[in-house]
Amino acid sequence: MMKKLSGARIVIEALIQENVKVIFGYPGGAVLPIYDELFKQNKIRHILVRHEQAAVHAAEGYARSTGKVGVVLVTSGPGATNTVTGLTDAMMDSVPVVCISGQVPTHMIGNDAFQEADIVGITRPCTKHNYLVKEISKLAESIHSAFHIAKNGRPGPVLVDIPKDIQTFETKYGGKKHTKSFAFYKPNIKPSLDTIVKFVNLLEESKKPIFYVGGGVINSGSRASLYLKKLLEITGFPCTQTLMGLGATPTSDDQFIGMLGMHGTYEANLSMNKSDLMICIGARFDDRITGKVSGFSPKSKKVHLDIDASSFNKSVNVDLLIQGDLSKILEMTLKYIENKRISFSKEKISAWWIQINKWRAKNCLNYENSKSIIKPQYALQRLDFLTKHLDPFITTEVGQHQMWAAQFLTFNKPKHWMTSGGLGTMGYGLPAAMGVQIAHPKDLVIDVAGEASILMNIQEMSTIKQYRLPVKIFILNNHYMGMVRQWQELLHGNRLSESYMDSLPDFVKLAESFGATGLRVSKPGEMDDLIKEMIKIKGSVICDVVVDPKENCFPMIPSGSSHDQMLLGPNDKLEGEISEEGMVLV
Amino acid sequence: MMTESHPKHILSIMVDNEPGVLARIVGLFSGRGYNIESLSVSEVDSDRFLSRVTVVTSGTKNIIDQIKAQVRKLIPVHNLIDITELKSFIGKELILMKLDIKQKTVLEIHKHIKNIGAKILFEDKTVIIVEFSGTPIEISSLIKKMKVYNIVELTRSGLVSMALGKDYIRR
């Protein structure tokens, strides 16, 4: 006979059934029964963060580097509201996260009770779905559904809010198999062969094709990456990747022509602009990618492969759309090509490659190096050169350093690049790196940071100390919120309103106070030694890399402009004023 | 963004009748800046706990397509059909109208009500409550006509709508 279990125990049992090994959380009054059950078992490891936002980012890092669901446990009220930024981040970047929050007991809900917040109401727009469990009989079903929803279709965060009385009530729990059917959510549509045929026909006809690859390929799993790599080989087409897509196929491939978008390469953006066939795979025509929509790739036919129907024709109309899991679509495409013995003539696209290589020759990522001051680009080039062989996991904060990292680092494997793309959350990188390090204890994990962003979740140094996480923090310290300053220089008459970072901590001493090693470098000649030492040190390291405070991030498509209106360097001037339309864009 | 020139769309949405489901739909519309011109919702299947929501909205084709795709993504949504895209359909609203009656007009009102096929639900010496169902245009014209009398208060439901022919909404 099935034994009756408390709600809190059912939560733990259900997590075990979902194969959860780690949860990131912070206890409080409304989740004490669950924490009590956590104490009594040893199958799930709990990582105590220092702020609930960091718990979600850590879960995101864990999820994005493993492909598994990241799990968060927080208390009601402030514990729950602190997760909102993290949940929104996971929503924007399609990261599977399940967040369990405590809630005041059911009879107190709506009474403005102590530490009560309507978290289901608050998170409705920033979760894929959420549940308020009002009856113990619905508890197991809600948790298993949450996992099912978080990881199927386009992944995303799901919140389960559990009132404290529900945690103490008892009911029978027969495991996942015996839990009432929850799986009517079946978003994985099988693409029709018709559309695959049309797709291959377009590939065959094109003289100026380009693959535009996004994070959806990484979310679809390693098979999708393999199939895409194969398709690239067969066709010989050029490939650009979005910020989220970096590493979907190796960025050291010759067919890879750099990231595209606002800070993308000249060759990638011009190829998009001049192409006759754009194949968008698991990306969503974000405003950072398209620039001015009316000037976006005006002459190309556009194909869009995605699992999410709401991404189709949202900002850019496409000619052929194929909905489904990308690995399935790509597999069917390859099979069709193989069965029909279709071969792609490299001659047909040779003129296109000549053109692309001309653009490439511009060497748009070039910068003026210095012997006396460290250029941030140089620091990252050296970091890349000296760590590439270790296939490091890279996380970032948000700003100039993030764009430089995207431009200058090599990503040869998927799931090795964790950055806040959609939401642009400063403070993401450090907690995300913790989550990655927990999942990959033996690997090199580096948070490429700026001195402003890192302070937004610096309290997590305490978590890093507690769990002896050897996370390396590589701060490009320019004493400015660099991207803010760059926009102020470009668009606001160089009035640097509040973007200077005064009163910074001594990062070396800060590292030491948390039991980590602090290293500082300010001369280009000492860069390599610093990086080598950082790798050698077993524990966590904060590297304070003092860089040129005035360096800006190029290439750049100013807001409201299109791909063929790029600024390639500091000496490139804007053509006329930025339009009023452009000024209001973010 | 949305002007009168865009045709109206009647969306019929079958959803799980659970707490918060209407908030999800309404929140999606307000959060993404879509327009709701009329809304009605009620449980239609008590065995399967299903409610049917009818939303009247307007926008360019791209916006309407986006609305449908976004609504379909909501987990409690089982099915959505755009009734205006089907061959023919019926759309009705219900109105309740309370009229102030004076001795002089009561006979005239009675006659009027009979003519238009409305129903009297309540009547005493001071007021009369009338029920009428019809297309939005018919209802608006009824209100206009009745303005010559003294309308004390009125309430009208959102549109409910159904396509002719087979069952489109259940899969």
mmCIF file of N, CA, C and O in Angstrom, chain A residues 120 124 127-131 134 149 154 184-185 308-317, chain B residues 16 18-21 23-24 27 32 61-62 65-66 69-70 72-78:
data_model
loop_
_atom_site.group_PDB
_atom_site.id
_atom_site.type_symbol
_atom_site.label_atom_id
_atom_site.label_comp_id
_atom_site.label_asym_id
_atom_site.label_seq_id
_atom_site.Cartn_x
_atom_site.Cartn_y
_atom_site.Cartn_z
ATOM 1 N N VAL A 120 2.525 34.398 -8.440
ATOM 2 C CA VAL A 120 1.964 33.823 -9.663
ATOM 3 C C VAL A 120 1.469 34.951 -10.577
ATOM 4 O O VAL A 120 1.670 34.919 -11.792
ATOM 5 N N ARG A 124 3.491 35.892 -14.136
ATOM 6 C CA ARG A 124 2.724 35.370 -15.275
ATOM 7 C C ARG A 124 3.352 35.760 -16.619
ATOM 8 O O ARG A 124 3.538 34.897 -17.481
ATOM 9 N N THR A 127 7.157 33.962 -17.106
ATOM 10 C CA THR A 127 7.392 32.517 -17.074
ATOM 11 C C THR A 127 6.664 31.909 -18.264
ATOM 12 O O THR A 127 5.732 32.505 -18.805
ATOM 13 N N LYS A 128 7.098 30.713 -18.650
ATOM 14 C CA LYS A 128 6.393 30.011 -19.714
ATOM 15 C C LYS A 128 5.021 29.574 -19.182
ATOM 16 O O LYS A 128 4.027 29.581 -19.898
ATOM 17 N N HIS A 129 5.005 29.190 -17.925
ATOM 18 C CA HIS A 129 3.760 28.853 -17.254
ATOM 19 C C HIS A 129 4.021 28.894 -15.763
ATOM 20 O O HIS A 129 5.173 28.802 -15.335
ATOM 21 N N ASN A 130 2.969 29.050 -14.954
ATOM 22 C CA ASN A 130 3.182 28.936 -13.511
ATOM 23 C C ASN A 130 1.962 28.334 -12.822
ATOM 24 O O ASN A 130 0.876 28.281 -13.393
ATOM 25 N N TYR A 131 2.200 27.825 -11.625
ATOM 26 C CA TYR A 131 1.148 27.156 -10.865
ATOM 27 C C TYR A 131 1.090 27.700 -9.450
ATOM 28 O O TYR A 131 2.127 27.939 -8.830
ATOM 29 N N LYS A 134 -3.131 24.896 -4.854
ATOM 30 C CA LYS A 134 -4.087 25.193 -3.788
ATOM 31 C C LYS A 134 -4.615 23.930 -3.114
ATOM 32 O O LYS A 134 -5.279 24.012 -2.088
ATOM 33 N N ILE A 149 6.874 21.004 -19.093
ATOM 34 C CA ILE A 149 6.694 22.246 -19.855
ATOM 35 C C ILE A 149 8.026 22.974 -20.030
ATOM 36 O O ILE A 149 8.325 23.491 -21.107
ATOM 37 N N ARG A 154 9.775 25.161 -27.063
ATOM 38 C CA ARG A 154 10.798 26.164 -26.797
ATOM 39 C C ARG A 154 10.955 26.247 -25.281
ATOM 40 O O ARG A 154 10.000 26.565 -24.576
ATOM 41 N N PHE A 184 -0.701 16.981 -21.958
ATOM 42 C CA PHE A 184 -1.362 17.350 -23.209
ATOM 43 C C PHE A 184 -0.573 18.428 -23.930
ATOM 44 O O PHE A 184 -0.806 18.716 -25.086
ATOM 45 N N TYR A 185 0.420 19.001 -23.236
ATOM 46 C CA TYR A 185 1.298 19.975 -23.885
ATOM 47 C C TYR A 185 2.309 19.227 -24.743
ATOM 48 O O TYR A 185 3.287 18.697 -24.255
ATOM 49 N N ASP A 308 9.046 27.460 -32.467
ATOM 50 C CA ASP A 308 8.056 28.361 -31.882
ATOM 51 C C ASP A 308 7.324 29.129 -32.979
ATOM 52 O O ASP A 308 7.902 29.986 -33.634
ATOM 53 N N ALA A 309 6.031 28.833 -33.144
ATOM 54 C CA ALA A 309 5.250 29.467 -34.212
ATOM 55 C C ALA A 309 5.172 30.979 -34.034
ATOM 56 O O ALA A 309 5.049 31.711 -35.011
ATOM 57 N N SER A 310 5.258 31.453 -32.794
ATOM 58 C CA SER A 310 5.122 32.902 -32.588
ATOM 59 C C SER A 310 6.385 33.649 -33.006
ATOM 60 O O SER A 310 6.412 34.874 -33.001
ATOM 61 N N SER A 311 7.437 32.912 -33.361
ATOM 62 C CA SER A 311 8.634 33.591 -33.871
ATOM 63 C C SER A 311 8.548 33.860 -35.369
ATOM 64 O O SER A 311 9.336 34.630 -35.906
ATOM 65 N N PHE A 312 7.597 33.208 -36.021
ATOM 66 C CA PHE A 312 7.476 33.381 -37.471
ATOM 67 C C PHE A 312 6.813 34.717 -37.815
ATOM 68 O O PHE A 312 5.801 35.080 -37.211
ATOM 69 N N ASN A 313 7.379 35.399 -38.802
ATOM 70 C CA ASN A 313 6.794 36.652 -39.319
ATOM 71 C C ASN A 313 6.517 37.664 -38.221
ATOM 72 O O ASN A 313 5.573 38.444 -38.318
ATOM 73 N N LYS A 314 7.281 37.618 -37.144
ATOM 74 C CA LYS A 314 7.026 38.553 -36.039
ATOM 75 C C LYS A 314 7.521 39.954 -36.397
ATOM 76 O O LYS A 314 6.801 40.911 -36.284
ATOM 77 N N SER A 315 8.784 40.041 -36.821
ATOM 78 C CA SER A 315 9.283 41.361 -37.218
ATOM 79 C C SER A 315 9.723 41.372 -38.679
ATOM 80 O O SER A 315 9.767 42.413 -39.304
ATOM 81 N N VAL A 316 10.049 40.199 -39.199
ATOM 82 C CA VAL A 316 10.477 40.096 -40.596
ATOM 83 C C VAL A 316 9.643 38.999 -41.259
ATOM 84 O O VAL A 316 9.521 37.901 -40.717
ATOM 85 N N ASN A 317 9.067 39.305 -42.408
ATOM 86 C CA ASN A 317 8.280 38.288 -43.103
ATOM 87 C C ASN A 317 9.201 37.325 -43.848
ATOM 88 O O ASN A 317 10.169 37.747 -44.474
ATOM 89 N N ASP B 16 -8.691 25.545 -20.475
ATOM 90 C CA ASP B 16 -8.983 24.905 -19.197
ATOM 91 C C ASP B 16 -9.609 25.944 -18.275
ATOM 92 O O ASP B 16 -9.084 27.044 -18.140
ATOM 93 N N GLU B 18 -9.514 27.130 -15.254
ATOM 94 C CA GLU B 18 -8.734 27.096 -14.017
ATOM 95 C C GLU B 18 -8.452 28.522 -13.574
ATOM 96 O O GLU B 18 -8.510 29.441 -14.386
ATOM 97 N N PRO B 19 -8.130 28.731 -12.287
ATOM 98 C CA PRO B 19 -7.895 30.093 -11.821
ATOM 99 C C PRO B 19 -6.774 30.757 -12.616
ATOM 100 O O PRO B 19 -5.763 30.129 -12.922
ATOM 101 N N GLY B 20 -6.989 31.991 -12.959
ATOM 102 C CA GLY B 20 -5.924 32.746 -13.620
ATOM 103 C C GLY B 20 -5.902 32.625 -15.129
ATOM 104 O O GLY B 20 -5.127 33.302 -15.784
ATOM 105 N N VAL B 21 -6.731 31.761 -15.689
ATOM 106 C CA VAL B 21 -6.628 31.542 -17.137
ATOM 107 C C VAL B 21 -7.018 32.802 -17.912
ATOM 108 O O VAL B 21 -6.395 33.160 -18.914
ATOM 109 N N ALA B 23 -6.730 35.854 -16.774
ATOM 110 C CA ALA B 23 -5.637 36.808 -16.552
ATOM 111 C C ALA B 23 -4.502 36.553 -17.536
ATOM 112 O O ALA B 23 -3.861 37.476 -18.018
ATOM 113 N N ARG B 24 -4.236 35.279 -17.822
ATOM 114 C CA ARG B 24 -3.176 34.958 -18.786
ATOM 115 C C ARG B 24 -3.488 35.537 -20.156
ATOM 116 O O ARG B 24 -2.623 36.097 -20.827
ATOM 117 N N GLY B 27 -3.719 39.453 -19.890
ATOM 118 C CA GLY B 27 -2.368 39.965 -19.653
ATOM 119 C C GLY B 27 -1.519 39.902 -20.909
ATOM 120 O O GLY B 27 -0.719 40.790 -21.180
ATOM 121 N N ARG B 32 1.430 42.919 -24.600
ATOM 122 C CA ARG B 32 2.002 43.029 -25.937
ATOM 123 C C ARG B 32 1.335 44.127 -26.762
ATOM 124 O O ARG B 32 1.587 44.254 -27.957
ATOM 125 N N LYS B 61 -2.577 41.951 -40.598
ATOM 126 C CA LYS B 61 -2.516 40.492 -40.697
ATOM 127 C C LYS B 61 -1.392 39.952 -39.824
ATOM 128 O O LYS B 61 -1.554 38.958 -39.116
ATOM 129 N N ASN B 62 -0.234 40.624 -39.858
ATOM 130 C CA ASN B 62 0.896 40.166 -39.046
ATOM 131 C C ASN B 62 0.561 40.170 -37.561
ATOM 132 O O ASN B 62 0.921 39.245 -36.838
ATOM 133 N N ASP B 65 -1.873 37.351 -36.772
ATOM 134 C CA ASP B 65 -1.155 36.067 -36.768
ATOM 135 C C ASP B 65 -0.334 35.926 -35.489
ATOM 136 O O ASP B 65 -0.246 34.851 -34.898
ATOM 137 N N GLN B 66 0.284 37.011 -35.083
ATOM 138 C CA GLN B 66 1.090 37.001 -33.870
ATOM 139 C C GLN B 66 0.216 36.758 -32.634
ATOM 140 O O GLN B 66 0.580 35.971 -31.760
ATOM 141 N N ALA B 69 -0.674 33.096 -32.550
ATOM 142 C CA ALA B 69 0.467 32.248 -32.177
ATOM 143 C C ALA B 69 0.777 32.396 -30.693
ATOM 144 O O ALA B 69 1.074 31.411 -30.007
ATOM 145 N N GLN B 70 0.704 33.619 -30.193
ATOM 146 C CA GLN B 70 1.001 33.843 -28.779
ATOM 147 C C GLN B 70 -0.054 33.193 -27.884
ATOM 148 O O GLN B 70 0.274 32.579 -26.866
ATOM 149 N N ARG B 72 -1.966 30.655 -28.609
ATOM 150 C CA ARG B 72 -1.844 29.194 -28.707
ATOM 151 C C ARG B 72 -0.703 28.670 -27.852
ATOM 152 O O ARG B 72 -0.671 27.499 -27.479
ATOM 153 N N LYS B 73 0.279 29.529 -27.565
ATOM 154 C CA LYS B 73 1.415 29.100 -26.744
ATOM 155 C C LYS B 73 1.054 28.966 -25.269
ATOM 156 O O LYS B 73 1.771 28.316 -24.517
ATOM 157 N N LEU B 74 -0.027 29.627 -24.854
ATOM 158 C CA LEU B 74 -0.412 29.532 -23.444
ATOM 159 C C LEU B 74 -0.780 28.087 -23.129
ATOM 160 O O LEU B 74 -1.510 27.446 -23.884
ATOM 161 N N ILE B 75 -0.268 27.601 -22.024
ATOM 162 C CA ILE B 75 -0.429 26.179 -21.717
ATOM 163 C C ILE B 75 -1.902 25.766 -21.560
ATOM 164 O O ILE B 75 -2.298 24.714 -22.074
ATOM 165 N N PRO B 76 -2.767 26.539 -20.884
ATOM 166 C CA PRO B 76 -4.155 26.071 -20.719
ATOM 167 C C PRO B 76 -5.013 26.217 -21.972
ATOM 168 O O PRO B 76 -6.189 25.860 -21.937
ATOM 169 N N VAL B 77 -4.453 26.751 -23.052
ATOM 170 C CA VAL B 77 -5.239 26.915 -24.273
ATOM 171 C C VAL B 77 -5.233 25.614 -25.075
ATOM 172 O O VAL B 77 -4.182 25.117 -25.456
ATOM 173 N N HIS B 78 -6.422 25.056 -25.298
ATOM 174 C CA HIS B 78 -6.529 23.813 -26.062
ATOM 175 C C HIS B 78 -6.605 24.091 -27.549
ATOM 176 O O HIS B 78 -6.044 23.374 -28.351
#
